[in-house]
Amino acid sequence: MKKKMTVFIPYAVVLGLDFYIFPCLIKDTGSAMFMLLCVIPLIAFICSVVYGIRQGFDGVMPVAAVILFLPTIFIYYNTTAYVYVFIYGIITFVGNGIGRLFYKKCQSVS
């Protein structure tokens, strides 16, 4: 279990940077929508796909995305951003599942 968490830490750091650094670049409503609908979910998706490819499917990834994003609602956004908690959880779940498909292929090649 300890090794599994050690492997997950870099991905959690990327998610944390994604959720906490990119909102600092928001200047107006347009840039906020671009960040919330394009940049942040894309990075979360790519991170979860890479995790899935390297480690297989793990339910920790979507849960971590939800837990890491929740405080940003109070820091950067307002209560209307609660919907993004579910969206980012689903995006990381799907990304991790897609990565899992390639995990099997990578394991059979090795």
Coordinates of N, CA and C in Angstrom, one line a residue:
M1 N 0.8 -1.2 0.0 CA 0.0 0.0 0.0 C 0.9 1.3 0.0
K2 N 2.0 1.2 0.8 CA 2.8 2.4 0.9 C 3.5 2.7 -0.5
K3 N 3.9 1.6 -1.2 CA 4.5 1.8 -2.5 C 3.5 2.4 -3.5
K4 N 2.2 1.9 -3.4 CA 1.2 2.4 -4.3 C 1.0 3.9 -4.1
M5 N 1.0 4.3 -2.8 CA 0.8 5.8 -2.6 C 2.0 6.6 -3.0
T6 N 3.2 6.0 -2.9 CA 4.4 6.7 -3.3 C 4.4 6.9 -4.8
V7 N 3.8 5.9 -5.6 CA 3.7 6.0 -7.0 C 2.7 7.0 -7.4
F8 N 1.6 7.2 -6.6 CA 0.5 8.1 -6.9 C 0.9 9.6 -6.6
I9 N 1.8 9.8 -5.8 CA 2.1 11.2 -5.3 C 2.4 12.2 -6.5
P10 N 3.3 11.8 -7.5 CA 3.5 12.7 -8.6 C 2.2 13.1 -9.4
Y11 N 1.3 12.2 -9.5 CA 0.1 12.5 -10.2 C -0.8 13.4 -9.4
A12 N -0.8 13.2 -8.1 CA -1.6 14.1 -7.2 C -1.0 15.5 -7.2
V13 N 0.3 15.6 -7.3 CA 1.0 16.9 -7.4 C 0.5 17.6 -8.7
V14 N 0.5 16.9 -9.8 CA 0.1 17.4 -11.1 C -1.3 17.9 -11.0
L15 N -2.2 17.1 -10.4 CA -3.6 17.5 -10.2 C -3.7 18.7 -9.3
G16 N -3.0 18.7 -8.3 CA -3.0 19.9 -7.4 C -2.5 21.1 -8.1
L17 N -1.4 21.1 -8.8 CA -0.9 22.2 -9.6 C -2.0 22.7 -10.6
D18 N -2.6 21.7 -11.2 CA -3.6 22.0 -12.2 C -4.8 22.8 -11.6
F19 N -5.3 22.3 -10.4 CA -6.4 22.9 -9.8 C -6.1 24.2 -9.0
Y20 N -4.9 24.4 -8.6 CA -4.6 25.5 -7.8 C -3.7 26.6 -8.5
I21 N -3.0 26.3 -9.5 CA -2.2 27.3 -10.2 C -2.9 27.9 -11.4
F22 N -3.5 27.1 -12.2 CA -4.2 27.7 -13.4 C -5.3 28.7 -13.0
P23 N -6.1 28.5 -12.0 CA -7.1 29.5 -11.6 C -6.5 30.9 -11.4
C24 N -5.2 31.0 -11.0 CA -4.5 32.2 -10.8 C -4.4 33.0 -12.1
L25 N -4.5 32.3 -13.3 CA -4.4 33.0 -14.6 C -5.7 33.6 -15.0
I26 N -6.8 33.3 -14.3 CA -8.1 33.8 -14.7 C -8.2 35.3 -14.5
K27 N -8.6 36.0 -15.6 CA -8.7 37.5 -15.5 C -10.1 38.0 -15.6
D28 N -11.0 37.2 -16.4 CA -12.3 37.6 -16.6 C -13.2 36.4 -16.8
T29 N -14.5 36.6 -17.0 CA -15.4 35.5 -17.2 C -15.0 34.6 -18.3
G30 N -14.5 35.1 -19.5 CA -14.1 34.3 -20.6 C -13.0 33.4 -20.3
S31 N -12.0 34.0 -19.7 CA -10.8 33.2 -19.3 C -11.1 32.2 -18.2
A32 N -12.1 32.5 -17.4 CA -12.5 31.5 -16.4 C -13.2 30.3 -17.0
M33 N -14.1 30.6 -18.0 CA -14.7 29.5 -18.7 C -13.8 28.7 -19.5
F34 N -12.8 29.3 -20.1 CA -11.8 28.6 -20.9 C -11.0 27.7 -19.9
M35 N -10.6 28.2 -18.8 CA -9.8 27.4 -17.8 C -10.7 26.2 -17.3
L36 N -11.9 26.5 -16.9 CA -12.8 25.5 -16.2 C -13.3 24.5 -17.2
L37 N -13.4 24.8 -18.5 CA -14.0 23.9 -19.4 C -13.0 23.3 -20.4
C38 N -11.8 23.9 -20.5 CA -10.8 23.3 -21.5 C -9.5 22.9 -20.8
V39 N -8.8 23.9 -20.2 CA -7.5 23.7 -19.7 C -7.4 22.7 -18.5
I40 N -8.1 23.0 -17.5 CA -8.1 22.2 -16.3 C -8.6 20.8 -16.6
P41 N -9.7 20.6 -17.2 CA -10.1 19.2 -17.5 C -9.2 18.4 -18.4
L42 N -8.6 19.1 -19.4 CA -7.6 18.5 -20.3 C -6.4 18.0 -19.6
I43 N -5.9 18.8 -18.7 CA -4.7 18.3 -17.9 C -5.1 17.2 -17.0
A44 N -6.2 17.3 -16.3 CA -6.7 16.2 -15.5 C -6.9 14.9 -16.2
F45 N -7.4 15.0 -17.4 CA -7.7 13.9 -18.3 C -6.3 13.2 -18.7
I46 N -5.4 14.0 -19.2 CA -4.1 13.5 -19.6 C -3.4 12.9 -18.4
C47 N -3.4 13.5 -17.3 CA -2.8 13.0 -16.1 C -3.4 11.6 -15.7
S48 N -4.7 11.5 -15.8 CA -5.3 10.2 -15.4 C -5.1 9.1 -16.5
V49 N -5.0 9.5 -17.8 CA -4.7 8.5 -18.8 C -3.2 8.0 -18.6
V50 N -2.3 8.9 -18.3 CA -0.9 8.5 -18.1 C -0.9 7.6 -16.9
Y51 N -1.6 7.9 -15.8 CA -1.6 7.1 -14.6 C -2.2 5.7 -14.9
G52 N -3.2 5.7 -15.7 CA -3.9 4.4 -16.1 C -2.9 3.5 -16.9
I53 N -2.2 4.2 -17.8 CA -1.2 3.4 -18.7 C -0.1 2.8 -17.8
R54 N 0.4 3.6 -16.9 CA 1.5 3.1 -16.0 C 1.1 2.2 -14.9
Q55 N -0.1 2.5 -14.3 CA -0.5 1.7 -13.1 C -1.8 0.9 -13.2
G56 N -2.5 1.0 -14.3 CA -3.7 0.3 -14.4 C -4.8 1.2 -13.8
F57 N -6.1 0.6 -13.8 CA -7.2 1.4 -13.3 C -7.1 1.4 -11.7
D58 N -7.3 2.6 -11.2 CA -7.3 2.7 -9.7 C -8.4 3.8 -9.4
G59 N -9.3 3.5 -8.5 CA -10.3 4.4 -8.1 C -9.8 5.6 -7.3
V60 N -8.5 5.5 -6.9 CA -8.0 6.6 -6.1 C -7.9 7.9 -7.0
M61 N -7.6 7.8 -8.3 CA -7.5 8.9 -9.1 C -8.7 9.8 -9.2
P62 N -9.9 9.3 -9.5 CA -11.1 10.2 -9.4 C -11.4 10.8 -8.1
V63 N -11.2 10.0 -7.0 CA -11.4 10.4 -5.7 C -10.5 11.6 -5.3
A64 N -9.2 11.4 -5.7 CA -8.2 12.4 -5.4 C -8.6 13.7 -6.2
A65 N -9.0 13.6 -7.4 CA -9.4 14.8 -8.2 C -10.6 15.5 -7.5
V66 N -11.5 14.8 -7.0 CA -12.7 15.4 -6.3 C -12.2 16.1 -5.0
I67 N -11.4 15.4 -4.2 CA -10.9 15.9 -3.0 C -10.0 17.1 -3.2
L68 N -9.1 17.1 -4.2 CA -8.2 18.2 -4.4 C -9.0 19.4 -5.0
F69 N -10.0 19.2 -5.8 CA -10.8 20.3 -6.4 C -11.7 21.0 -5.4
L70 N -12.3 20.3 -4.5 CA -13.3 20.9 -3.5 C -12.8 22.2 -2.8
P71 N -11.6 22.2 -2.3 CA -11.3 23.5 -1.6 C -11.1 24.7 -2.6
T72 N -10.9 24.4 -3.9 CA -10.7 25.5 -4.8 C -12.0 26.3 -5.0
I73 N -13.1 25.6 -4.7 CA -14.4 26.3 -4.9 C -14.5 27.5 -3.9
F74 N -14.0 27.3 -2.7 CA -14.0 28.3 -1.7 C -12.9 29.3 -1.9
I75 N -11.8 28.9 -2.5 CA -10.6 29.8 -2.7 C -10.8 30.7 -3.9
Y76 N -11.2 30.1 -5.1 CA -11.2 30.8 -6.3 C -12.6 31.1 -6.9
Y77 N -13.5 30.2 -6.6 CA -14.8 30.3 -7.3 C -15.9 30.6 -6.3
N78 N -17.1 30.3 -6.7 CA -18.3 30.4 -5.8 C -19.0 29.1 -5.9
T79 N -20.2 29.0 -5.2 CA -20.9 27.7 -5.1 C -21.4 27.2 -6.4
T80 N -21.5 28.0 -7.4 CA -21.9 27.5 -8.7 C -20.8 26.5 -9.3
A81 N -19.7 26.5 -8.8 CA -18.6 25.6 -9.3 C -18.7 24.2 -8.7
Y82 N -19.6 23.9 -7.9 CA -19.8 22.6 -7.3 C -20.0 21.5 -8.4
V83 N -20.6 21.9 -9.5 CA -20.8 21.0 -10.6 C -19.5 20.5 -11.2
Y84 N -18.5 21.3 -11.2 CA -17.2 20.9 -11.7 C -16.5 19.7 -10.9
V85 N -16.9 19.6 -9.6 CA -16.4 18.5 -8.8 C -16.8 17.2 -9.5
F86 N -18.0 17.1 -9.9 CA -18.5 15.8 -10.5 C -17.9 15.7 -11.9
I87 N -17.8 16.8 -12.6 CA -17.3 16.8 -14.0 C -15.8 16.3 -14.0
Y88 N -15.0 16.8 -13.1 CA -13.6 16.5 -13.0 C -13.5 15.0 -12.5
G89 N -14.3 14.6 -11.6 CA -14.3 13.2 -11.1 C -14.6 12.3 -12.3
I90 N -15.6 12.6 -13.1 CA -16.0 11.7 -14.2 C -14.8 11.7 -15.3
I91 N -14.3 12.9 -15.5 CA -13.2 13.0 -16.5 C -12.0 12.2 -16.1
T92 N -11.6 12.2 -14.9 CA -10.5 11.4 -14.4 C -10.8 9.9 -14.4
F93 N -12.1 9.6 -14.1 CA -12.5 8.2 -14.1 C -12.4 7.7 -15.5
V94 N -12.9 8.4 -16.5 CA -12.9 8.0 -17.9 C -11.4 7.9 -18.4
G95 N -10.6 8.9 -18.0 CA -9.2 8.9 -18.5 C -8.5 7.8 -17.9
N96 N -8.7 7.5 -16.6 CA -8.0 6.3 -16.0 C -8.5 5.0 -16.6
G97 N -9.7 4.9 -17.0 CA -10.2 3.7 -17.7 C -9.6 3.6 -19.1
I98 N -9.5 4.7 -19.8 CA -8.8 4.6 -21.1 C -7.4 4.2 -21.0
G99 N -6.7 4.8 -20.0 CA -5.3 4.4 -19.8 C -5.2 3.0 -19.4
R100 N -6.1 2.4 -18.7 CA -6.1 1.0 -18.3 C -6.1 0.1 -19.6
L101 N -6.8 0.5 -20.6 CA -6.8 -0.3 -21.8 C -5.4 -0.4 -22.4
F102 N -4.7 0.7 -22.4 CA -3.3 0.6 -22.9 C -2.3 0.0 -21.9
Y103 N -2.7 -0.1 -20.6 CA -1.9 -0.8 -19.6 C -1.8 -2.2 -19.9
K104 N -2.9 -2.9 -20.3 CA -2.9 -4.3 -20.7 C -2.0 -4.5 -21.9
K105 N -2.1 -3.6 -22.9 CA -1.2 -3.8 -24.0 C 0.2 -3.6 -23.7
C106 N 0.6 -2.6 -22.9 CA 1.9 -2.4 -22.5 C 2.5 -3.6 -21.7
Q107 N 1.7 -4.2 -20.9 CA 2.1 -5.3 -20.1 C 2.4 -6.6 -20.9
S108 N 1.6 -6.7 -22.0 CA 1.8 -7.9 -22.9 C 3.0 -7.7 -23.8
V109 N 3.4 -6.5 -24.0 CA 4.6 -6.2 -24.9 C 5.9 -6.5 -24.1
S110 N 5.9 -6.1 -22.8 CA 7.1 -6.3 -22.0 C 7.5 -7.7 -21.7

